[in-house]
Amino acid sequence: MKLSSAQLEALERDGFLVLPELFSAAETAAIRARLPVLFAQDHPGNVIERASGEVRTTMGLHLRDDLFARLVRHPRLIEPAQQILGEPFYVQQVKVNVKAAFSGEVWQWHYDFATHKEEDGVPLPLALNLHVFLDDVTEFNGPLYFVPGSHRDGEHGATLDTETTSYPLWVCDQETVRDLVGRNGMVAATGGRGTALIFHDTLLHGSPNNMSPWDRAIFSLIVNPVSNAYRTPTRPDHKHHRDLTPVEPLDDDCLSAADAAA
Ligand code: SIN
Ligand code: MN
């Protein structure tokens, strides 16, 4: 699958791209059906919400489940990434951010490169974050908020927040957010299940807690050029995978083929 030149231009202008209906209802249902078993595992990649005890994020999924092993090589994700990056890249991080109904907690304002640089020694903000909505994402159940164009300012400055949630995150301060939102506004990334997002490493984003009765699970694959790999990684493999094998796409029906084989 190839992005159009208009889509590539929008990604460069805004720092993110929304691709509605990239995956079918059957595909997202098959992916979502794998989650209960993964949630039940005693695995360091399962990070639990402090207040509710629900899974906040479940990581390293392509090494824990065969369907996720195929999803990280899906041509509808990998071919656009090849087009954008134009050089070989590896699987840096694979997770589902769960944000359970009633209790899913906030992701503070941040940009991903702050963590990639500070925790892993990644030299440049070249990584791409590729999301697939596994539930319908609305204004009610904790959508991502993007600040369009904020990626073009490069790094924004960040500090490590280990207090707000159970997931340590390099976050931006209120003054920075006020300034960037004041200049650029903000957008809620909503859409039906199967919608995909692509966004850049210095794009300012976050998401509010989920007080709605609807779950909001989102799959996230971060890919990074091999030439830009971690130099001084401090985090466990499930937070930044050490395997630098370049990703090659499978066939378009790889998810249903996996189901048929199961
Ligand atoms: C979220 O799942 O709401 C946050 C995801 C991200 O920071 O990439
Ligand atoms: Mn992020």
PDB file of C-alpha atoms and ligand atoms in Angstrom:
ATOM      1  CA  MET A   1       0.000   0.000   0.000  1.00  0.00           C
ATOM      2  CA  LYS A   2       1.320   3.422  -0.978  1.00  0.00           C
ATOM      3  CA  LEU A   3       0.461   6.816   0.484  1.00  0.00           C
ATOM      4  CA  SER A   4      -0.524   9.497  -2.011  1.00  0.00           C
ATOM      5  CA  SER A   5       1.586  12.634  -2.391  1.00  0.00           C
ATOM      6  CA  ALA A   6      -1.262  14.591  -0.717  1.00  0.00           C
ATOM      7  CA  GLN A   7      -1.090  12.232   2.277  1.00  0.00           C
ATOM      8  CA  LEU A   8       2.703  12.565   2.474  1.00  0.00           C
ATOM      9  CA  GLU A   9       2.385  16.349   2.340  1.00  0.00           C
ATOM     10  CA  ALA A  10      -0.252  16.330   5.111  1.00  0.00           C
ATOM     11  CA  LEU A  11       2.018  14.170   7.278  1.00  0.00           C
ATOM     12  CA  GLU A  12       4.926  16.562   6.813  1.00  0.00           C
ATOM     13  CA  ARG A  13       2.731  19.613   7.452  1.00  0.00           C
ATOM     14  CA  ASP A  14       0.751  18.324  10.461  1.00  0.00           C
ATOM     15  CA  GLY A  15       3.104  15.686  11.875  1.00  0.00           C
ATOM     16  CA  PHE A  16       0.353  13.075  11.819  1.00  0.00           C
ATOM     17  CA  LEU A  17      -1.886  11.309   9.360  1.00  0.00           C
ATOM     18  CA  VAL A  18      -5.242   9.594   9.980  1.00  0.00           C
ATOM     19  CA  LEU A  19      -6.083   6.601   7.762  1.00  0.00           C
ATOM     20  CA  PRO A  20      -9.765   5.644   8.300  1.00  0.00           C
ATOM     21  CA  GLU A  21     -10.806   2.002   7.824  1.00  0.00           C
ATOM     22  CA  LEU A  22      -7.266   0.769   7.132  1.00  0.00           C
ATOM     23  CA  PHE A  23      -8.147  -2.522   8.842  1.00  0.00           C
ATOM     24  CA  SER A  24     -11.477  -4.342   8.601  1.00  0.00           C
ATOM     25  CA  ALA A  25     -13.848  -5.134  11.473  1.00  0.00           C
ATOM     26  CA  ALA A  26     -12.882  -8.813  11.176  1.00  0.00           C
ATOM     27  CA  GLU A  27      -9.178  -7.992  11.399  1.00  0.00           C
ATOM     28  CA  THR A  28      -9.519  -5.729  14.432  1.00  0.00           C
ATOM     29  CA  ALA A  29     -11.790  -8.293  16.126  1.00  0.00           C
ATOM     30  CA  ALA A  30      -9.168 -11.008  15.568  1.00  0.00           C
ATOM     31  CA  ILE A  31      -6.437  -8.776  17.030  1.00  0.00           C
ATOM     32  CA  ARG A  32      -8.556  -7.720  19.987  1.00  0.00           C
ATOM     33  CA  ALA A  33      -9.467 -11.327  20.736  1.00  0.00           C
ATOM     34  CA  ARG A  34      -5.810 -12.019  21.588  1.00  0.00           C
ATOM     35  CA  LEU A  35      -5.758  -9.504  24.444  1.00  0.00           C
ATOM     36  CA  PRO A  36      -7.391 -11.400  27.357  1.00  0.00           C
ATOM     37  CA  VAL A  37      -4.752 -14.154  27.262  1.00  0.00           C
ATOM     38  CA  LEU A  38      -1.952 -11.575  27.081  1.00  0.00           C
ATOM     39  CA  PHE A  39      -3.456  -9.542  29.957  1.00  0.00           C
ATOM     40  CA  ALA A  40      -3.595 -12.678  32.114  1.00  0.00           C
ATOM     41  CA  GLN A  41       0.109 -13.468  31.674  1.00  0.00           C
ATOM     42  CA  ASP A  42       2.580 -12.695  34.441  1.00  0.00           C
ATOM     43  CA  HIS A  43       4.876 -10.792  32.064  1.00  0.00           C
ATOM     44  CA  PRO A  44       7.039  -7.694  32.671  1.00  0.00           C
ATOM     45  CA  GLY A  45       5.499  -6.163  29.533  1.00  0.00           C
ATOM     46  CA  ASN A  46       2.123  -5.888  31.291  1.00  0.00           C
ATOM     47  CA  VAL A  47       1.996  -2.526  33.080  1.00  0.00           C
ATOM     48  CA  ILE A  48      -0.901  -2.145  35.514  1.00  0.00           C
ATOM     49  CA  GLU A  49      -2.881   1.042  36.277  1.00  0.00           C
ATOM     50  CA  ARG A  50      -2.228   2.220  39.838  1.00  0.00           C
ATOM     51  CA  ALA A  51      -5.807   2.915  40.862  1.00  0.00           C
ATOM     52  CA  SER A  52      -7.846   0.210  39.133  1.00  0.00           C
ATOM     53  CA  GLY A  53      -5.431  -2.700  38.731  1.00  0.00           C
ATOM     54  CA  GLU A  54      -6.467  -2.952  35.054  1.00  0.00           C
ATOM     55  CA  VAL A  55      -3.774  -3.419  32.395  1.00  0.00           C
ATOM     56  CA  ARG A  56      -2.596   0.019  31.227  1.00  0.00           C
ATOM     57  CA  THR A  57      -0.322  -1.190  28.458  1.00  0.00           C
ATOM     58  CA  THR A  58       0.840  -4.604  27.271  1.00  0.00           C
ATOM     59  CA  MET A  59       4.208  -4.638  25.501  1.00  0.00           C
ATOM     60  CA  GLY A  60       6.537  -6.867  23.466  1.00  0.00           C
ATOM     61  CA  LEU A  61       3.513  -8.422  21.792  1.00  0.00           C
ATOM     62  CA  HIS A  62       5.159  -9.699  18.585  1.00  0.00           C
ATOM     63  CA  LEU A  63       7.355 -11.930  20.763  1.00  0.00           C
ATOM     64  CA  ARG A  64       4.378 -13.181  22.800  1.00  0.00           C
ATOM     65  CA  ASP A  65       1.674 -13.842  20.178  1.00  0.00           C
ATOM     66  CA  ASP A  66       1.797 -15.077  16.567  1.00  0.00           C
ATOM     67  CA  LEU A  67      -0.920 -12.725  15.290  1.00  0.00           C
ATOM     68  CA  PHE A  68       0.991  -9.699  16.597  1.00  0.00           C
ATOM     69  CA  ALA A  69       4.148 -11.151  14.986  1.00  0.00           C
ATOM     70  CA  ARG A  70       2.305 -10.845  11.678  1.00  0.00           C
ATOM     71  CA  LEU A  71       0.750  -7.467  12.454  1.00  0.00           C
ATOM     72  CA  VAL A  72       4.180  -5.845  12.944  1.00  0.00           C
ATOM     73  CA  ARG A  73       4.997  -6.895   9.355  1.00  0.00           C
ATOM     74  CA  HIS A  74       1.643  -5.946   7.847  1.00  0.00           C
ATOM     75  CA  PRO A  75       2.076  -4.250   4.456  1.00  0.00           C
ATOM     76  CA  ARG A  76      -0.583  -1.653   5.264  1.00  0.00           C
ATOM     77  CA  LEU A  77       1.709  -0.412   8.053  1.00  0.00           C
ATOM     78  CA  ILE A  78       5.169  -1.317   6.759  1.00  0.00           C
ATOM     79  CA  GLU A  79       4.911  -0.112   3.143  1.00  0.00           C
ATOM     80  CA  PRO A  80       3.904   3.443   4.142  1.00  0.00           C
ATOM     81  CA  ALA A  81       6.737   3.439   6.708  1.00  0.00           C
ATOM     82  CA  GLN A  82       9.196   2.327   3.998  1.00  0.00           C
ATOM     83  CA  GLN A  83       7.924   5.123   1.785  1.00  0.00           C
ATOM     84  CA  ILE A  84       8.330   7.739   4.546  1.00  0.00           C
ATOM     85  CA  LEU A  85      11.677   6.597   5.945  1.00  0.00           C
ATOM     86  CA  GLY A  86      13.358   5.483   2.700  1.00  0.00           C
ATOM     87  CA  GLU A  87      15.847   3.259   4.553  1.00  0.00           C
ATOM     88  CA  PRO A  88      15.799  -0.033   6.501  1.00  0.00           C
ATOM     89  CA  PHE A  89      14.117   0.089   9.921  1.00  0.00           C
ATOM     90  CA  TYR A  90      13.634  -2.220  12.895  1.00  0.00           C
ATOM     91  CA  VAL A  91      10.788  -2.872  15.317  1.00  0.00           C
ATOM     92  CA  GLN A  92      11.508  -0.612  18.283  1.00  0.00           C
ATOM     93  CA  GLN A  93       8.352  -1.108  20.371  1.00  0.00           C
ATOM     94  CA  VAL A  94       5.081  -3.082  20.069  1.00  0.00           C
ATOM     95  CA  LYS A  95       2.200  -2.573  22.476  1.00  0.00           C
ATOM     96  CA  VAL A  96      -1.499  -2.099  23.045  1.00  0.00           C
ATOM     97  CA  ASN A  97      -2.446   0.887  25.193  1.00  0.00           C
ATOM     98  CA  VAL A  98      -5.645  -0.297  26.769  1.00  0.00           C
ATOM     99  CA  LYS A  99      -7.361   2.651  28.474  1.00  0.00           C
ATOM    100  CA  ALA A 100     -10.145   0.574  30.027  1.00  0.00           C
ATOM    101  CA  ALA A 101     -13.704   1.866  30.415  1.00  0.00           C
ATOM    102  CA  PHE A 102     -14.236   4.033  33.538  1.00  0.00           C
ATOM    103  CA  SER A 103     -10.617   3.736  34.737  1.00  0.00           C
ATOM    104  CA  GLY A 104      -8.066   4.144  31.936  1.00  0.00           C
ATOM    105  CA  GLU A 105      -5.672   6.877  33.063  1.00  0.00           C
ATOM    106  CA  VAL A 106      -4.102   9.867  31.320  1.00  0.00           C
ATOM    107  CA  TRP A 107      -1.058   9.900  29.036  1.00  0.00           C
ATOM    108  CA  GLN A 108       0.523  13.247  29.901  1.00  0.00           C
ATOM    109  CA  TRP A 109       1.580  15.790  27.286  1.00  0.00           C
ATOM    110  CA  HIS A 110       4.797  14.515  25.704  1.00  0.00           C
ATOM    111  CA  TYR A 111       6.685  13.785  22.512  1.00  0.00           C
ATOM    112  CA  ASP A 112       8.125  10.310  22.046  1.00  0.00           C
ATOM    113  CA  PHE A 113      11.644  11.375  21.065  1.00  0.00           C
ATOM    114  CA  ALA A 114      12.308  12.714  24.572  1.00  0.00           C
ATOM    115  CA  THR A 115      12.051   9.159  25.922  1.00  0.00           C
ATOM    116  CA  HIS A 116      13.871   7.619  22.944  1.00  0.00           C
ATOM    117  CA  LYS A 117      16.771  10.029  23.389  1.00  0.00           C
ATOM    118  CA  GLU A 118      17.009  10.077  27.182  1.00  0.00           C
ATOM    119  CA  GLU A 119      16.357   6.391  27.884  1.00  0.00           C
ATOM    120  CA  ASP A 120      17.765   4.690  24.796  1.00  0.00           C
ATOM    121  CA  GLY A 121      20.337   7.084  23.321  1.00  0.00           C
ATOM    122  CA  VAL A 122      18.561   7.363  19.963  1.00  0.00           C
ATOM    123  CA  PRO A 123      20.416  10.104  18.021  1.00  0.00           C
ATOM    124  CA  LEU A 124      17.699  11.675  15.860  1.00  0.00           C
ATOM    125  CA  PRO A 125      13.880  12.024  15.961  1.00  0.00           C
ATOM    126  CA  LEU A 126      13.242   9.748  12.992  1.00  0.00           C
ATOM    127  CA  ALA A 127      11.090   7.019  14.570  1.00  0.00           C
ATOM    128  CA  LEU A 128       7.504   6.667  13.370  1.00  0.00           C
ATOM    129  CA  ASN A 129       4.603   5.709  15.614  1.00  0.00           C
ATOM    130  CA  LEU A 130       1.959   3.630  13.788  1.00  0.00           C
ATOM    131  CA  HIS A 131      -1.356   3.108  15.575  1.00  0.00           C
ATOM    132  CA  VAL A 132      -4.390   0.944  14.825  1.00  0.00           C
ATOM    133  CA  PHE A 133      -7.615   1.530  16.756  1.00  0.00           C
ATOM    134  CA  LEU A 134      -8.932  -1.763  18.158  1.00  0.00           C
ATOM    135  CA  ASP A 135     -12.076  -0.040  19.485  1.00  0.00           C
ATOM    136  CA  ASP A 136     -14.045   2.897  18.151  1.00  0.00           C
ATOM    137  CA  VAL A 137     -12.258   5.995  19.480  1.00  0.00           C
ATOM    138  CA  THR A 138     -14.521   8.965  20.179  1.00  0.00           C
ATOM    139  CA  GLU A 139     -14.314  12.253  22.057  1.00  0.00           C
ATOM    140  CA  PHE A 140     -15.503  10.326  25.131  1.00  0.00           C
ATOM    141  CA  ASN A 141     -13.134   7.405  25.648  1.00  0.00           C
ATOM    142  CA  GLY A 142      -9.728   9.062  25.828  1.00  0.00           C
ATOM    143  CA  PRO A 143      -8.589   9.807  22.257  1.00  0.00           C
ATOM    144  CA  LEU A 144      -5.108  11.076  21.526  1.00  0.00           C
ATOM    145  CA  TYR A 145      -4.813  14.854  21.319  1.00  0.00           C
ATOM    146  CA  PHE A 146      -2.317  16.053  18.705  1.00  0.00           C
ATOM    147  CA  VAL A 147      -0.839  19.545  18.348  1.00  0.00           C
ATOM    148  CA  PRO A 148      -0.600  19.853  14.543  1.00  0.00           C
ATOM    149  CA  GLY A 149       2.728  21.068  13.213  1.00  0.00           C
ATOM    150  CA  SER A 150       4.427  20.896  16.629  1.00  0.00           C
ATOM    151  CA  HIS A 151       6.916  18.319  15.246  1.00  0.00           C
ATOM    152  CA  ARG A 152       8.451  21.048  13.082  1.00  0.00           C
ATOM    153  CA  ASP A 153       9.905  22.838  16.136  1.00  0.00           C
ATOM    154  CA  GLY A 154      12.069  19.786  16.905  1.00  0.00           C
ATOM    155  CA  GLU A 155      12.678  19.006  20.570  1.00  0.00           C
ATOM    156  CA  HIS A 156      10.442  20.800  23.093  1.00  0.00           C
ATOM    157  CA  GLY A 157      12.254  20.045  26.371  1.00  0.00           C
ATOM    158  CA  ALA A 158      11.044  17.367  28.775  1.00  0.00           C
ATOM    159  CA  THR A 159      11.392  16.038  32.317  1.00  0.00           C
ATOM    160  CA  LEU A 160      10.903  12.521  33.637  1.00  0.00           C
ATOM    161  CA  ASP A 161       7.543  12.049  35.401  1.00  0.00           C
ATOM    162  CA  THR A 162       7.437   8.914  37.571  1.00  0.00           C
ATOM    163  CA  GLU A 163       4.557  10.144  39.755  1.00  0.00           C
ATOM    164  CA  THR A 164       1.468  10.712  37.627  1.00  0.00           C
ATOM    165  CA  THR A 165       0.925   7.165  36.340  1.00  0.00           C
ATOM    166  CA  SER A 166       2.468   3.705  36.614  1.00  0.00           C
ATOM    167  CA  TYR A 167       4.414   4.303  33.358  1.00  0.00           C
ATOM    168  CA  PRO A 168       7.488   6.602  33.659  1.00  0.00           C
ATOM    169  CA  LEU A 169       7.323   9.177  30.879  1.00  0.00           C
ATOM    170  CA  TRP A 170       9.358  12.184  29.749  1.00  0.00           C
ATOM    171  CA  VAL A 171       6.741  14.951  29.705  1.00  0.00           C
ATOM    172  CA  CYS A 172       6.424  18.587  28.649  1.00  0.00           C
ATOM    173  CA  ASP A 173       5.639  21.416  31.061  1.00  0.00           C
ATOM    174  CA  GLN A 174       2.479  23.521  30.969  1.00  0.00           C
ATOM    175  CA  GLU A 175       4.194  26.612  29.595  1.00  0.00           C
ATOM    176  CA  THR A 176       5.452  24.664  26.572  1.00  0.00           C
ATOM    177  CA  VAL A 177       2.039  23.115  25.961  1.00  0.00           C
ATOM    178  CA  ARG A 178       0.269  26.483  26.301  1.00  0.00           C
ATOM    179  CA  ASP A 179       2.639  28.037  23.798  1.00  0.00           C
ATOM    180  CA  LEU A 180       2.438  25.233  21.217  1.00  0.00           C
ATOM    181  CA  VAL A 181      -1.353  24.803  21.496  1.00  0.00           C
ATOM    182  CA  GLY A 182      -1.759  28.593  21.373  1.00  0.00           C
ATOM    183  CA  ARG A 183       0.093  28.718  18.089  1.00  0.00           C
ATOM    184  CA  ASN A 184      -1.162  25.493  16.491  1.00  0.00           C
ATOM    185  CA  GLY A 185      -4.422  24.482  18.201  1.00  0.00           C
ATOM    186  CA  MET A 186      -5.163  20.848  18.918  1.00  0.00           C
ATOM    187  CA  VAL A 187      -6.990  17.959  17.304  1.00  0.00           C
ATOM    188  CA  ALA A 188      -8.604  14.846  18.809  1.00  0.00           C
ATOM    189  CA  ALA A 189      -7.668  11.771  16.761  1.00  0.00           C
ATOM    190  CA  THR A 190     -10.990   9.942  16.600  1.00  0.00           C
ATOM    191  CA  GLY A 191     -12.342   7.282  14.266  1.00  0.00           C
ATOM    192  CA  GLY A 192     -13.896   3.866  14.011  1.00  0.00           C
ATOM    193  CA  ARG A 193     -12.066   0.666  14.896  1.00  0.00           C
ATOM    194  CA  GLY A 194      -9.584  -0.158  12.130  1.00  0.00           C
ATOM    195  CA  THR A 195      -8.530   3.482  11.747  1.00  0.00           C
ATOM    196  CA  ALA A 196      -4.740   3.928  11.660  1.00  0.00           C
ATOM    197  CA  LEU A 197      -2.530   6.854  12.667  1.00  0.00           C
ATOM    198  CA  ILE A 198       1.030   7.651  11.659  1.00  0.00           C
ATOM    199  CA  PHE A 199       2.896  10.316  13.603  1.00  0.00           C
ATOM    200  CA  HIS A 200       6.342  11.819  13.988  1.00  0.00           C
ATOM    201  CA  ASP A 201       8.704  11.545  16.951  1.00  0.00           C
ATOM    202  CA  THR A 202       8.621  15.217  17.988  1.00  0.00           C
ATOM    203  CA  LEU A 203       4.841  15.680  17.644  1.00  0.00           C
ATOM    204  CA  LEU A 204       3.360  16.930  20.939  1.00  0.00           C
ATOM    205  CA  HIS A 205       0.544  14.626  22.059  1.00  0.00           C
ATOM    206  CA  GLY A 206      -1.275  13.166  25.043  1.00  0.00           C
ATOM    207  CA  SER A 207      -4.654  11.705  25.972  1.00  0.00           C
ATOM    208  CA  PRO A 208      -7.143  12.226  28.819  1.00  0.00           C
ATOM    209  CA  ASN A 209      -8.472   9.551  31.160  1.00  0.00           C
ATOM    210  CA  ASN A 210     -11.382   7.387  30.078  1.00  0.00           C
ATOM    211  CA  MET A 211     -14.426   8.010  32.267  1.00  0.00           C
ATOM    212  CA  SER A 212     -16.784   6.597  29.623  1.00  0.00           C
ATOM    213  CA  PRO A 213     -18.284   3.088  29.734  1.00  0.00           C
ATOM    214  CA  TRP A 214     -16.389   2.225  26.523  1.00  0.00           C
ATOM    215  CA  ASP A 215     -12.943   0.614  26.305  1.00  0.00           C
ATOM    216  CA  ARG A 216     -10.344   2.280  24.105  1.00  0.00           C
ATOM    217  CA  ALA A 217      -7.612  -0.163  23.050  1.00  0.00           C
ATOM    218  CA  ILE A 218      -5.039   1.093  20.523  1.00  0.00           C
ATOM    219  CA  PHE A 219      -2.242  -0.979  18.977  1.00  0.00           C
ATOM    220  CA  SER A 220       1.053   0.898  18.600  1.00  0.00           C
ATOM    221  CA  LEU A 221       4.114  -0.081  16.575  1.00  0.00           C
ATOM    222  CA  ILE A 222       7.172   2.172  16.713  1.00  0.00           C
ATOM    223  CA  VAL A 223       9.739   1.671  13.964  1.00  0.00           C
ATOM    224  CA  ASN A 224      13.137   3.366  13.783  1.00  0.00           C
ATOM    225  CA  PRO A 225      15.824   3.382  11.052  1.00  0.00           C
ATOM    226  CA  VAL A 226      18.621   0.888  11.720  1.00  0.00           C
ATOM    227  CA  SER A 227      21.087   3.749  11.091  1.00  0.00           C
ATOM    228  CA  ASN A 228      19.421   5.653  13.974  1.00  0.00           C
ATOM    229  CA  ALA A 229      19.331   2.755  16.454  1.00  0.00           C
ATOM    230  CA  TYR A 230      19.751   3.105  20.248  1.00  0.00           C
ATOM    231  CA  ARG A 231      23.308   3.914  21.365  1.00  0.00           C
ATOM    232  CA  THR A 232      22.938   3.624  25.149  1.00  0.00           C
ATOM    233  CA  PRO A 233      19.765   1.652  25.945  1.00  0.00           C
ATOM    234  CA  THR A 234      18.718   1.537  29.594  1.00  0.00           C
ATOM    235  CA  ARG A 235      15.226   0.103  29.242  1.00  0.00           C
ATOM    236  CA  PRO A 236      14.225  -3.580  29.058  1.00  0.00           C
ATOM    237  CA  ASP A 237      13.873  -5.198  25.636  1.00  0.00           C
ATOM    238  CA  HIS A 238      10.056  -4.953  25.668  1.00  0.00           C
ATOM    239  CA  LYS A 239      10.351  -1.144  25.868  1.00  0.00           C
ATOM    240  CA  HIS A 240      13.001  -0.880  23.161  1.00  0.00           C
ATOM    241  CA  HIS A 241      13.794  -4.053  21.264  1.00  0.00           C
ATOM    242  CA  ARG A 242      17.488  -4.737  20.628  1.00  0.00           C
ATOM    243  CA  ASP A 243      16.935  -6.836  17.474  1.00  0.00           C
ATOM    244  CA  LEU A 244      17.914  -4.603  14.527  1.00  0.00           C
ATOM    245  CA  THR A 245      16.700  -6.945  11.771  1.00  0.00           C
ATOM    246  CA  PRO A 246      15.108  -4.766   9.057  1.00  0.00           C
ATOM    247  CA  VAL A 247      11.336  -5.272   8.784  1.00  0.00           C
ATOM    248  CA  GLU A 248      10.000  -6.688   5.526  1.00  0.00           C
ATOM    249  CA  PRO A 249       6.267  -6.725   4.756  1.00  0.00           C
ATOM    250  CA  LEU A 250       4.176  -9.902   4.523  1.00  0.00           C
ATOM    251  CA  ASP A 251       1.164 -10.339   2.210  1.00  0.00           C
ATOM    252  CA  ASP A 252      -1.944  -8.232   2.639  1.00  0.00           C
ATOM    253  CA  ASP A 253      -3.987 -11.195   3.924  1.00  0.00           C
ATOM    254  CA  CYS A 254      -1.416 -12.139   6.568  1.00  0.00           C
ATOM    255  CA  LEU A 255      -3.839 -11.712   9.472  1.00  0.00           C
ATOM    256  CA  SER A 256      -6.567 -13.899   8.036  1.00  0.00           C
ATOM    257  CA  ALA A 257      -3.966 -16.431   6.878  1.00  0.00           C
ATOM    258  CA  ALA A 258      -2.775 -16.601  10.487  1.00  0.00           C
ATOM    259  CA  ASP A 259      -6.333 -17.222  11.652  1.00  0.00           C
ATOM    260  CA  ALA A 260      -6.868 -19.953   9.089  1.00  0.00           C
ATOM    261  CA  ALA A 261      -3.690 -21.670  10.210  1.00  0.00           C
ATOM    262  CA  ALA A 262      -4.655 -21.481  13.904  1.00  0.00           C
TER     263      ALA A 262
HETATM  264  C1  SIN B   1      -2.297   6.792  24.296  1.00  0.00           C
HETATM  265  O1  SIN B   1      -2.394   5.565  24.158  1.00  0.00           O
HETATM  266  O2  SIN B   1      -3.289   7.480  24.538  1.00  0.00           O
HETATM  267  C2  SIN B   1      -0.971   7.465  24.190  1.00  0.00           C
HETATM  268  C3  SIN B   1      -0.190   6.865  23.103  1.00  0.00           C
HETATM  269  C4  SIN B   1       1.118   7.516  22.815  1.00  0.00           C
HETATM  270  O3  SIN B   1       1.604   8.320  23.592  1.00  0.00           O
HETATM  271  O4  SIN B   1       1.687   7.179  21.767  1.00  0.00           O
HETATM  272 MN    MN B   2       3.583   8.914  22.805  1.00  0.00          MN
END
